[in-house]
Tab-separated table of N, CA, C and O in Angstrom:
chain	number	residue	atom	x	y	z
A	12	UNK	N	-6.303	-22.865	-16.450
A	12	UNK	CA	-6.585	-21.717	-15.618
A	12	UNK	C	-6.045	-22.014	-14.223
A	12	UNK	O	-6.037	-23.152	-13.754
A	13	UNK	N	-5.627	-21.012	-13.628
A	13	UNK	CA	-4.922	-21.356	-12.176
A	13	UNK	C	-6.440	-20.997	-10.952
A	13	UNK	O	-7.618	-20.716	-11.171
A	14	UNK	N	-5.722	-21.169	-9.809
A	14	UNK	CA	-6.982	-20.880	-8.619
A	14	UNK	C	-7.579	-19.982	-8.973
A	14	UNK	O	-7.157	-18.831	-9.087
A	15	UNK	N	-9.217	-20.589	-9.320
A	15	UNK	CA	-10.198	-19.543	-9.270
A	15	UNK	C	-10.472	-19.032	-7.813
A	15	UNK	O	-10.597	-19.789	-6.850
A	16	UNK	N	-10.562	-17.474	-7.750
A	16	UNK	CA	-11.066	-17.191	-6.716
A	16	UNK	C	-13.166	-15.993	-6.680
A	16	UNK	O	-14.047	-16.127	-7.530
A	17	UNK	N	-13.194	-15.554	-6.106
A	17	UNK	CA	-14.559	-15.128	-5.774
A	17	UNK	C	-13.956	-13.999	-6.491
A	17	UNK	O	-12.847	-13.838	-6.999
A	18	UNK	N	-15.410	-12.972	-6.348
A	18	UNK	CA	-15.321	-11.487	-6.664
A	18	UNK	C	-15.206	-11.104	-5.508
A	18	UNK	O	-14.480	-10.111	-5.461
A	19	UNK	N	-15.585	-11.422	-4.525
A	19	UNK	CA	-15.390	-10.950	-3.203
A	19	UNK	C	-13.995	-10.949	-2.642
A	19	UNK	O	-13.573	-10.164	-1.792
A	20	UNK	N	-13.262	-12.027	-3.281
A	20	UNK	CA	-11.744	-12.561	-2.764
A	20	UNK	C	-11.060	-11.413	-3.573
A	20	UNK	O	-10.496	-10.724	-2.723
A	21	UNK	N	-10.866	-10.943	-4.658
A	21	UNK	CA	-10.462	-9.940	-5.417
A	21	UNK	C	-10.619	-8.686	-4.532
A	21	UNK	O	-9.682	-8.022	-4.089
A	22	UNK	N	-12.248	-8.396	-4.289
A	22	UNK	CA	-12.244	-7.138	-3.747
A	22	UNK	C	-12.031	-6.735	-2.404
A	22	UNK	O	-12.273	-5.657	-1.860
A	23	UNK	N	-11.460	-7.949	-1.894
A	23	UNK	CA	-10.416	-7.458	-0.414
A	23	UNK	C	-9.156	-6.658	-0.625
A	23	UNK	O	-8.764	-5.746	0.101
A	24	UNK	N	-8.500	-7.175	-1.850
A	24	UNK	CA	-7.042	-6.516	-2.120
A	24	UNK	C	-7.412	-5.482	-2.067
A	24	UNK	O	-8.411	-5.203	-2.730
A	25	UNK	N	-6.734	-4.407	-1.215
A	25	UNK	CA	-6.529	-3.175	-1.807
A	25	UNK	C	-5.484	-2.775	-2.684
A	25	UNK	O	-4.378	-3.029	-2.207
A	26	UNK	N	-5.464	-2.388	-3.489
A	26	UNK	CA	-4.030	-2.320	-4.600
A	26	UNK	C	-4.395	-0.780	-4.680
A	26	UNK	O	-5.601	-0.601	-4.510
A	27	UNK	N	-3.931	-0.044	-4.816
A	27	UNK	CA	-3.713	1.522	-4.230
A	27	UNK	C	-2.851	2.360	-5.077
A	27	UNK	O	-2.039	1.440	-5.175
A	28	UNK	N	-2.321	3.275	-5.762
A	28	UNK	CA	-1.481	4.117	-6.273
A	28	UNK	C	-0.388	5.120	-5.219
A	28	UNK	O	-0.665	6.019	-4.424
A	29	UNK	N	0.492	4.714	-5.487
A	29	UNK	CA	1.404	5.693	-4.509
A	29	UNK	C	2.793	6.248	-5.447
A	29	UNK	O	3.238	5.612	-6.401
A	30	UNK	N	3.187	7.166	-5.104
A	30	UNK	CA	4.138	8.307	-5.979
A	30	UNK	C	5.498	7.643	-4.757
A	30	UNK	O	5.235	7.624	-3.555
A	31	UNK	N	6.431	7.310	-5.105
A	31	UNK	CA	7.400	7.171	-4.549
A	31	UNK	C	7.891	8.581	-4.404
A	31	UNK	O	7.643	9.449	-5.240
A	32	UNK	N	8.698	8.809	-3.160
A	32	UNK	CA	9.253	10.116	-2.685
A	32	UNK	C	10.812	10.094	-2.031
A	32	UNK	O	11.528	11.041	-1.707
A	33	UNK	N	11.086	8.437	-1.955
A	33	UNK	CA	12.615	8.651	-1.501
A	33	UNK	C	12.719	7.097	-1.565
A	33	UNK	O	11.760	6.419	-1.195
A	34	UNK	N	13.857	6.520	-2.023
A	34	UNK	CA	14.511	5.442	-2.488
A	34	UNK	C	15.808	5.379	-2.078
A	34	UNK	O	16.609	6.244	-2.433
A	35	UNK	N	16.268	4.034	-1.044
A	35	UNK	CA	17.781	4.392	-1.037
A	35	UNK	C	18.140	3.009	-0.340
A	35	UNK	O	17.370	2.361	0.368
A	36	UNK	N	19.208	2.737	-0.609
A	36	UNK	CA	19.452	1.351	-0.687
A	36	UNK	C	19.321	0.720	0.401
A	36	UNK	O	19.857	1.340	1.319
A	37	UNK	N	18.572	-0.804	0.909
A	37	UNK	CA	18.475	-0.925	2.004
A	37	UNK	C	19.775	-1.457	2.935
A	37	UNK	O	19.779	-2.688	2.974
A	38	UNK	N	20.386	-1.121	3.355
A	38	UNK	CA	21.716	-1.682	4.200
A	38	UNK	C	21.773	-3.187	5.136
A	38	UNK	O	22.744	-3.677	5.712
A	39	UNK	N	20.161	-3.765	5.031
A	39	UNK	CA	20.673	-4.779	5.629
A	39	UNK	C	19.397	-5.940	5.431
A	39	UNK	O	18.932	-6.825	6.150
A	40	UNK	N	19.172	-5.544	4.367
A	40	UNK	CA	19.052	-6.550	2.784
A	40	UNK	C	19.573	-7.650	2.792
A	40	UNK	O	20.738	-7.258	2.735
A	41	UNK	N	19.674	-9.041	2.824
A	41	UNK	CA	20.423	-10.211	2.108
A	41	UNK	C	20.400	-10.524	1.268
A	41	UNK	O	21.157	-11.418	0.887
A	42	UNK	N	18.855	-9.533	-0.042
A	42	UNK	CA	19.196	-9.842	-1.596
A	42	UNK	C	18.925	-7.920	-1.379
A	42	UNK	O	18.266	-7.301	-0.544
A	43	UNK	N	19.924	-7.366	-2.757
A	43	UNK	CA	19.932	-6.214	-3.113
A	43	UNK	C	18.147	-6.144	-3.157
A	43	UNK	O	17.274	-6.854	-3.655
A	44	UNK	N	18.171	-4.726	-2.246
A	44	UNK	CA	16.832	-3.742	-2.175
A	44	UNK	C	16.872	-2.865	-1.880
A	44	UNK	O	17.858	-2.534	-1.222
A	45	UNK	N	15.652	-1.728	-2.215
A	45	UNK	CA	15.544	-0.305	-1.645
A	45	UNK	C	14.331	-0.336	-0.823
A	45	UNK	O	13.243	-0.886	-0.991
A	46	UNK	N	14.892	0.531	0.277
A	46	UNK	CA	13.483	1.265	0.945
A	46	UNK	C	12.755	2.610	0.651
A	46	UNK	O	13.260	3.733	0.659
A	47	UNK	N	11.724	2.337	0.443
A	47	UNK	CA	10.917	3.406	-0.458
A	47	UNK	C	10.074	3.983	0.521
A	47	UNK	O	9.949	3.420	1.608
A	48	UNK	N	9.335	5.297	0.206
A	48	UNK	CA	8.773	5.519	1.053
A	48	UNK	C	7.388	6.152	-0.171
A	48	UNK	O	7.587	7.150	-0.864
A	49	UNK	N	6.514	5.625	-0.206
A	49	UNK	CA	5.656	5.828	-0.830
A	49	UNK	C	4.439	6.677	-0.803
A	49	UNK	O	3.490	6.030	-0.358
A	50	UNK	N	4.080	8.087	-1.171
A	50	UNK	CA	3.178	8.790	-0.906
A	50	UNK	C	1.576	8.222	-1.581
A	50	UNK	O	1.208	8.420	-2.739
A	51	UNK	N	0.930	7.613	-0.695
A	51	UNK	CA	-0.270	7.396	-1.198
A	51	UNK	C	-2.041	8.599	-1.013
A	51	UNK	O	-3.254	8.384	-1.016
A	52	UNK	N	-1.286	9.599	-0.903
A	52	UNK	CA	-2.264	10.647	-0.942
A	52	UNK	C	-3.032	10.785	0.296
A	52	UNK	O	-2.494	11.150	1.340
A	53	UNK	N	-4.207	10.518	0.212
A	53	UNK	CA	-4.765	11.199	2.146
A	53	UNK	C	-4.821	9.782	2.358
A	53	UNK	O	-5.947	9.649	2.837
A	54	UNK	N	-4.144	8.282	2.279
A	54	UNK	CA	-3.604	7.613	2.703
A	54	UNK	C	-2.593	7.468	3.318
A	54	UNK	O	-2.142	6.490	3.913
A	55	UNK	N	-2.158	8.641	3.149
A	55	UNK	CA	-0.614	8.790	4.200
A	55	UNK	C	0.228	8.212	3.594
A	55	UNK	O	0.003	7.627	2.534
A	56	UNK	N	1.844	8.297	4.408
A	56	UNK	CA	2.777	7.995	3.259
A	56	UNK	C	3.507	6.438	4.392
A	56	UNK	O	3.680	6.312	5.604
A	57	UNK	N	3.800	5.320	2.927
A	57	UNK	CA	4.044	4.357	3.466
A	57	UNK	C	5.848	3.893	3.212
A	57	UNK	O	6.702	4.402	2.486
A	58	UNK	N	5.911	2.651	4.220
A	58	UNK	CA	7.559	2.130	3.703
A	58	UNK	C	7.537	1.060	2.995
A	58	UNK	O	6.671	0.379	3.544
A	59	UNK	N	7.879	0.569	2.256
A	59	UNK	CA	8.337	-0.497	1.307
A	59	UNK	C	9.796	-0.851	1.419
A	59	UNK	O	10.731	-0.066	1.583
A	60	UNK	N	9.843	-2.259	1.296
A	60	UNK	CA	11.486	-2.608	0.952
A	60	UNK	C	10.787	-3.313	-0.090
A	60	UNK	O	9.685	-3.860	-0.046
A	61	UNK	N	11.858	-3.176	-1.316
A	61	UNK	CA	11.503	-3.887	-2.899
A	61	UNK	C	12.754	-4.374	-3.539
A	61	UNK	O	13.650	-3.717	-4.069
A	62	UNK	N	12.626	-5.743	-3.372
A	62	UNK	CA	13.595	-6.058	-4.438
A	62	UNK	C	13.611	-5.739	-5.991
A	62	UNK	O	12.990	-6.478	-6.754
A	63	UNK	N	14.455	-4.424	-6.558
A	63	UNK	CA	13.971	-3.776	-7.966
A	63	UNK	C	15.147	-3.473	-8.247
A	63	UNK	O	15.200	-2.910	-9.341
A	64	UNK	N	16.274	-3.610	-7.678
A	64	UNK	CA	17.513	-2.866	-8.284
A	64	UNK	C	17.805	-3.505	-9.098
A	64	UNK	O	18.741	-4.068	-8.531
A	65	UNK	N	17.776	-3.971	-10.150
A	65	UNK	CA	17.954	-4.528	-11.260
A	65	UNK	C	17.894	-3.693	-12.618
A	65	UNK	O	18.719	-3.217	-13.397
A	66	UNK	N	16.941	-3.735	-12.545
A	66	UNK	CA	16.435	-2.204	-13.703
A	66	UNK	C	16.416	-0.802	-12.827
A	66	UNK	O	16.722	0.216	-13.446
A	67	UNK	N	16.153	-0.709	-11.742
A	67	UNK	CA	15.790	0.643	-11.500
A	67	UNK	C	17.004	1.087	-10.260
A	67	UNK	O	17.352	0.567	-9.200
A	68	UNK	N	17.408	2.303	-11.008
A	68	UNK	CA	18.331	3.093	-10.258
A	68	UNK	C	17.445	4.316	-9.003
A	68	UNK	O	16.623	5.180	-9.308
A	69	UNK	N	17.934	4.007	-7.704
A	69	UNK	CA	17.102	4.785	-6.645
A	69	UNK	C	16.658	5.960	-7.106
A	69	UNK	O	15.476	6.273	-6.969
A	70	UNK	N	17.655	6.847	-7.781
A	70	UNK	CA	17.372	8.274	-7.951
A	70	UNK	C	16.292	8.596	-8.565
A	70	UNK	O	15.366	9.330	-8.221
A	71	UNK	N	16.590	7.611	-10.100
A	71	UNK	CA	15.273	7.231	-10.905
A	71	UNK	C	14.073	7.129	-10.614
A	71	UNK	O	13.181	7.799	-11.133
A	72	UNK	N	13.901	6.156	-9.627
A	72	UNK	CA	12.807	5.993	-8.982
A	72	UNK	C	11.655	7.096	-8.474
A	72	UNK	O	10.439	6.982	-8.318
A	73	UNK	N	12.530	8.157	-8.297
A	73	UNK	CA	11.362	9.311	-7.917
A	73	UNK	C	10.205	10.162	-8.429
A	73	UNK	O	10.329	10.912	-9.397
A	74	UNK	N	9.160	10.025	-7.792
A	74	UNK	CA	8.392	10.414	-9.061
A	74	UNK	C	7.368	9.360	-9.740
A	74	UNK	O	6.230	9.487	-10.192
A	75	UNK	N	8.263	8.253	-9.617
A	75	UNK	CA	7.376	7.014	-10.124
A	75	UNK	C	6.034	6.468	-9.714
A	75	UNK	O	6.033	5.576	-8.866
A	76	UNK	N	4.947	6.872	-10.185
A	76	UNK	CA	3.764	6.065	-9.177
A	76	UNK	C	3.856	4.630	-9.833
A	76	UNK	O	4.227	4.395	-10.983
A	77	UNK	N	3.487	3.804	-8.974
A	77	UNK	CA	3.625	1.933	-8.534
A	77	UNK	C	2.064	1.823	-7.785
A	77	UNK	O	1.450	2.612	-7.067
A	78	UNK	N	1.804	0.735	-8.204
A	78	UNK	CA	0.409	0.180	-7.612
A	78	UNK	C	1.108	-0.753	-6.537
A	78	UNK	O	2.070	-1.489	-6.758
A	79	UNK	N	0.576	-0.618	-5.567
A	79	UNK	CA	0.665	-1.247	-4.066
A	79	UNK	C	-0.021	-2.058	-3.755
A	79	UNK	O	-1.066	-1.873	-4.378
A	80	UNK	N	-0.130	-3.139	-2.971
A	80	UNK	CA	-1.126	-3.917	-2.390
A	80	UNK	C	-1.105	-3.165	-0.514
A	80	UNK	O	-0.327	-3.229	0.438
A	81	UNK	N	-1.957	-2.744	-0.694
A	81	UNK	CA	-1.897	-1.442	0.566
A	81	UNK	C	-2.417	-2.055	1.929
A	81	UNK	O	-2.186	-1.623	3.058
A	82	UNK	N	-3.247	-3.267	1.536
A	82	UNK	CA	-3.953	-3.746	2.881
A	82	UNK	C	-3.507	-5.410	3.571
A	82	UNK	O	-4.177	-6.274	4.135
A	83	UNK	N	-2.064	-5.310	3.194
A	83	UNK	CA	-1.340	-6.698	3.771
A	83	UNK	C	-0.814	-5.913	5.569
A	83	UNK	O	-0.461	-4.763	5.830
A	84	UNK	N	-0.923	-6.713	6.168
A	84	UNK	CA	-0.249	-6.681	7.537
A	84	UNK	C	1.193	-5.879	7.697
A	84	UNK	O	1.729	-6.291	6.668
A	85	UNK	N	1.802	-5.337	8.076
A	85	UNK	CA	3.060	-4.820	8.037
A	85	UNK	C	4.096	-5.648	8.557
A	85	UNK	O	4.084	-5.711	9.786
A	86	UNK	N	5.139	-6.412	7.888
A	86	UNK	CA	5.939	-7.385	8.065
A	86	UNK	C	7.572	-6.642	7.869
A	86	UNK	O	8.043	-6.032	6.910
A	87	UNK	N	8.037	-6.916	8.922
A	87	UNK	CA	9.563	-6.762	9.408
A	87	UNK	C	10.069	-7.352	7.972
A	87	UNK	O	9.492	-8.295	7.432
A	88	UNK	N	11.465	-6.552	7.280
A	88	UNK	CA	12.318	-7.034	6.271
A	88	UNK	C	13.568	-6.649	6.887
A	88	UNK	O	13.765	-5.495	7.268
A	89	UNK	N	14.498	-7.664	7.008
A	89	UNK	CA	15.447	-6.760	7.163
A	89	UNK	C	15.743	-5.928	8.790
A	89	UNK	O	16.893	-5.824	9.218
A	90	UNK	N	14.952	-5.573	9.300
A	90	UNK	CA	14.754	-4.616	10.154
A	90	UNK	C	14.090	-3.342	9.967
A	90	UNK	O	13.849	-2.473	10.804
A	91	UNK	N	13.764	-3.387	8.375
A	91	UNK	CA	12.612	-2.279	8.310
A	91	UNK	C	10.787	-2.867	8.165
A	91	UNK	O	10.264	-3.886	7.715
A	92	UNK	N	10.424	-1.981	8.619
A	92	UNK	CA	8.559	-2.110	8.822
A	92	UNK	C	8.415	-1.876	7.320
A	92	UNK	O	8.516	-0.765	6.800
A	93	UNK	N	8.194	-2.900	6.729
A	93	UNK	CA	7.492	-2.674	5.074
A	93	UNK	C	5.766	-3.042	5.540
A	93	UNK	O	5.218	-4.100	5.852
A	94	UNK	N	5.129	-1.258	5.379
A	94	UNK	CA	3.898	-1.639	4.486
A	94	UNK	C	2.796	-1.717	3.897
A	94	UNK	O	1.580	-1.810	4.069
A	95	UNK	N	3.897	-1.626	2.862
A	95	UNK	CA	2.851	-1.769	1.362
A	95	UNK	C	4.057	-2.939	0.724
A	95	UNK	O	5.186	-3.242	1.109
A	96	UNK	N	3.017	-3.497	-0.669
A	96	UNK	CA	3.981	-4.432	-1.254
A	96	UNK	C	3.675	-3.751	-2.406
A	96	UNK	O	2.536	-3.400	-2.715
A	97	UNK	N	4.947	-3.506	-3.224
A	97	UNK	CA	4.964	-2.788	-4.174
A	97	UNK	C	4.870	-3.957	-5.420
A	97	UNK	O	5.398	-5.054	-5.237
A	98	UNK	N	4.263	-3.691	-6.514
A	98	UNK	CA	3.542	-4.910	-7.466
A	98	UNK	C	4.735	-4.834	-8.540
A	98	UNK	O	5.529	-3.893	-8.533
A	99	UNK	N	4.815	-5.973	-9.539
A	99	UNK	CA	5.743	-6.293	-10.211
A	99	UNK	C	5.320	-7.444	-10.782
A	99	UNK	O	4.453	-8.227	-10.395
A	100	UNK	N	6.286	-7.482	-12.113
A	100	UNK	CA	6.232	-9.120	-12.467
A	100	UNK	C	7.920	-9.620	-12.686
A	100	UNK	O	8.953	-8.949	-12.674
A	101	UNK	N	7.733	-10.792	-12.845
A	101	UNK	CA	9.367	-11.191	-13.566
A	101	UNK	C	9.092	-11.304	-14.564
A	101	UNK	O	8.073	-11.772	-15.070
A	102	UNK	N	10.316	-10.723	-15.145
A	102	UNK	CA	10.835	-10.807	-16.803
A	102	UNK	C	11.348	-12.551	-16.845
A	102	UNK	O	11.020	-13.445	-16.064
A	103	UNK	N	12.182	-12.617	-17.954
A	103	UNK	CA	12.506	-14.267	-18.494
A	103	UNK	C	13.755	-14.119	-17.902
A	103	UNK	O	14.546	-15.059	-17.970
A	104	UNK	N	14.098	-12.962	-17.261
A	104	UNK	CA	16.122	-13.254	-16.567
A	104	UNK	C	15.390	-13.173	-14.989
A	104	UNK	O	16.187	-12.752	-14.151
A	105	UNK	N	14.090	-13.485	-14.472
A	105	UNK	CA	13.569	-13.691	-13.317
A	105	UNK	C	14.198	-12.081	-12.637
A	105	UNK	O	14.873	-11.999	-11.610
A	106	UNK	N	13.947	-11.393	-13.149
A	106	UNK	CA	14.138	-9.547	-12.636
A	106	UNK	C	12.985	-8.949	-12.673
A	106	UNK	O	12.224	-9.068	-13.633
A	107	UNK	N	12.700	-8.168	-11.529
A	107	UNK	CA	11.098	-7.629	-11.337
A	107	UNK	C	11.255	-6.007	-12.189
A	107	UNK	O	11.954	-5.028	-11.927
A	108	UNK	N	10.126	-6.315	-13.436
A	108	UNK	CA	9.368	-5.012	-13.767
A	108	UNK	C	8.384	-4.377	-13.066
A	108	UNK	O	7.315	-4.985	-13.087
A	109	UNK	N	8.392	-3.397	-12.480
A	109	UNK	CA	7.530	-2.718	-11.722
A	109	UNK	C	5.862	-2.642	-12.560
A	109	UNK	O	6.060	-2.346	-13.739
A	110	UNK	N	4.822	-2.768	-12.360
A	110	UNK	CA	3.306	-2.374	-12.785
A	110	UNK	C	3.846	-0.866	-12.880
A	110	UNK	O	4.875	-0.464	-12.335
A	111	UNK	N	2.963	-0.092	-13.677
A	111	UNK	CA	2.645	0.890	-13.800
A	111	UNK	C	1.455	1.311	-14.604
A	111	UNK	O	0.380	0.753	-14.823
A	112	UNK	N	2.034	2.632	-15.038
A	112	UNK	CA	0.649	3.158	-15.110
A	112	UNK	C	0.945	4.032	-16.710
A	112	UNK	O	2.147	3.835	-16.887
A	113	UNK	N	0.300	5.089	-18.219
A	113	UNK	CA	0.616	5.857	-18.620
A	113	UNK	C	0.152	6.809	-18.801
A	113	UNK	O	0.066	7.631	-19.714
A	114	UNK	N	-0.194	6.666	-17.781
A	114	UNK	CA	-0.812	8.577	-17.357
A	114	UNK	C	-0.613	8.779	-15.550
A	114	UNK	O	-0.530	8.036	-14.573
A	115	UNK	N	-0.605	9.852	-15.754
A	115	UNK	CA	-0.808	9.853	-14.190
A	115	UNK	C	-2.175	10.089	-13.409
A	115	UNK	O	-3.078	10.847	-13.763
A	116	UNK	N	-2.146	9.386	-12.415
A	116	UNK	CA	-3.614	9.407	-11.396
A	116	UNK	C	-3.513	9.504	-9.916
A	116	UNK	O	-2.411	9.345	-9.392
A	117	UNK	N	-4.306	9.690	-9.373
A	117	UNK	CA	-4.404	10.257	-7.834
A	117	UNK	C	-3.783	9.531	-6.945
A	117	UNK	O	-4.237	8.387	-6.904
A	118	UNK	N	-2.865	9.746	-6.162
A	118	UNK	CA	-2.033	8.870	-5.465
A	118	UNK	C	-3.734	8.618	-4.341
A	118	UNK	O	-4.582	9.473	-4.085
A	119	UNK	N	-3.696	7.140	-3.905
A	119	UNK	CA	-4.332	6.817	-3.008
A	119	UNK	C	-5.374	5.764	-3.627
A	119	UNK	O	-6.166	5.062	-2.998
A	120	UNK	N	-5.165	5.833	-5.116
A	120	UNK	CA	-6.747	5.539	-5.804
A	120	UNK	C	-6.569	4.044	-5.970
A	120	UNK	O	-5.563	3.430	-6.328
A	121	UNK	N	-8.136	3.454	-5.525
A	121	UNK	CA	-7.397	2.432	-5.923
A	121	UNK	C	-8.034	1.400	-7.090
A	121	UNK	O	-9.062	1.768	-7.659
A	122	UNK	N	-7.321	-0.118	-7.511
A	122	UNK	CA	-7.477	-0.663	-8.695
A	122	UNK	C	-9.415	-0.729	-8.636
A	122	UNK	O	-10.142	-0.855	-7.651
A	123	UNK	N	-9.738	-0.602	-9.937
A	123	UNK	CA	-10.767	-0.445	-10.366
A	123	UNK	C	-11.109	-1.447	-11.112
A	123	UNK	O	-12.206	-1.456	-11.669
């Protein structure tokens, strides 16, 4: 088993639902990424830079709700303000699959 943590340490994350609304490549990136702009409902709408172009084509992307970690500090990428961190895992070619979801649910809501 890896680091156990508390129930309390868990229930700081906020991990959040947000509908992506615009995706487009980030220009000054040093590994391929997009900046997203993520609608998280009467959370207001946030920026993300995500390393995802691998599998996912920007256009594609729209529409997509992604679980967020919504309550990290907002950290400079690049020169853009990312923040939210958009969740993922690596596959076995070390390429991020996005979390999701198969249904749809309330942008803003969060992990339960």
């Amino acid at each position: 088993m890896g680091n156990v943590i508390d129930w309390s340490d868990f229930q700081r994350v906020e991990l959040r639902v947000g509908t992506i609304v615009e995706a487009m490549p980030h220009p000054r990136a040093k590994k391929p990424a997009y900046v997203l702009t993520i609608d998280l409902g009467p959370l207001g709408t946030k920026t993300s830079s995500a390393q995802i172009t691998d599998y996912y084509d920007a256009q594609k992307l729209l529409g997509r709700q992604v679980l967020c970690v919504y309550n990290f500090a907002p950290k400079s990428v690049a020169g853009i303000t990312s923040e939210v961190l958009v969740t993922g895992v690596y596959d076995e070619d070390g390429k991020v699959v996005l979390a999701g979801f198969d249904r749809p649910v309330p942008n803003g809501s969060r992990l339960a």
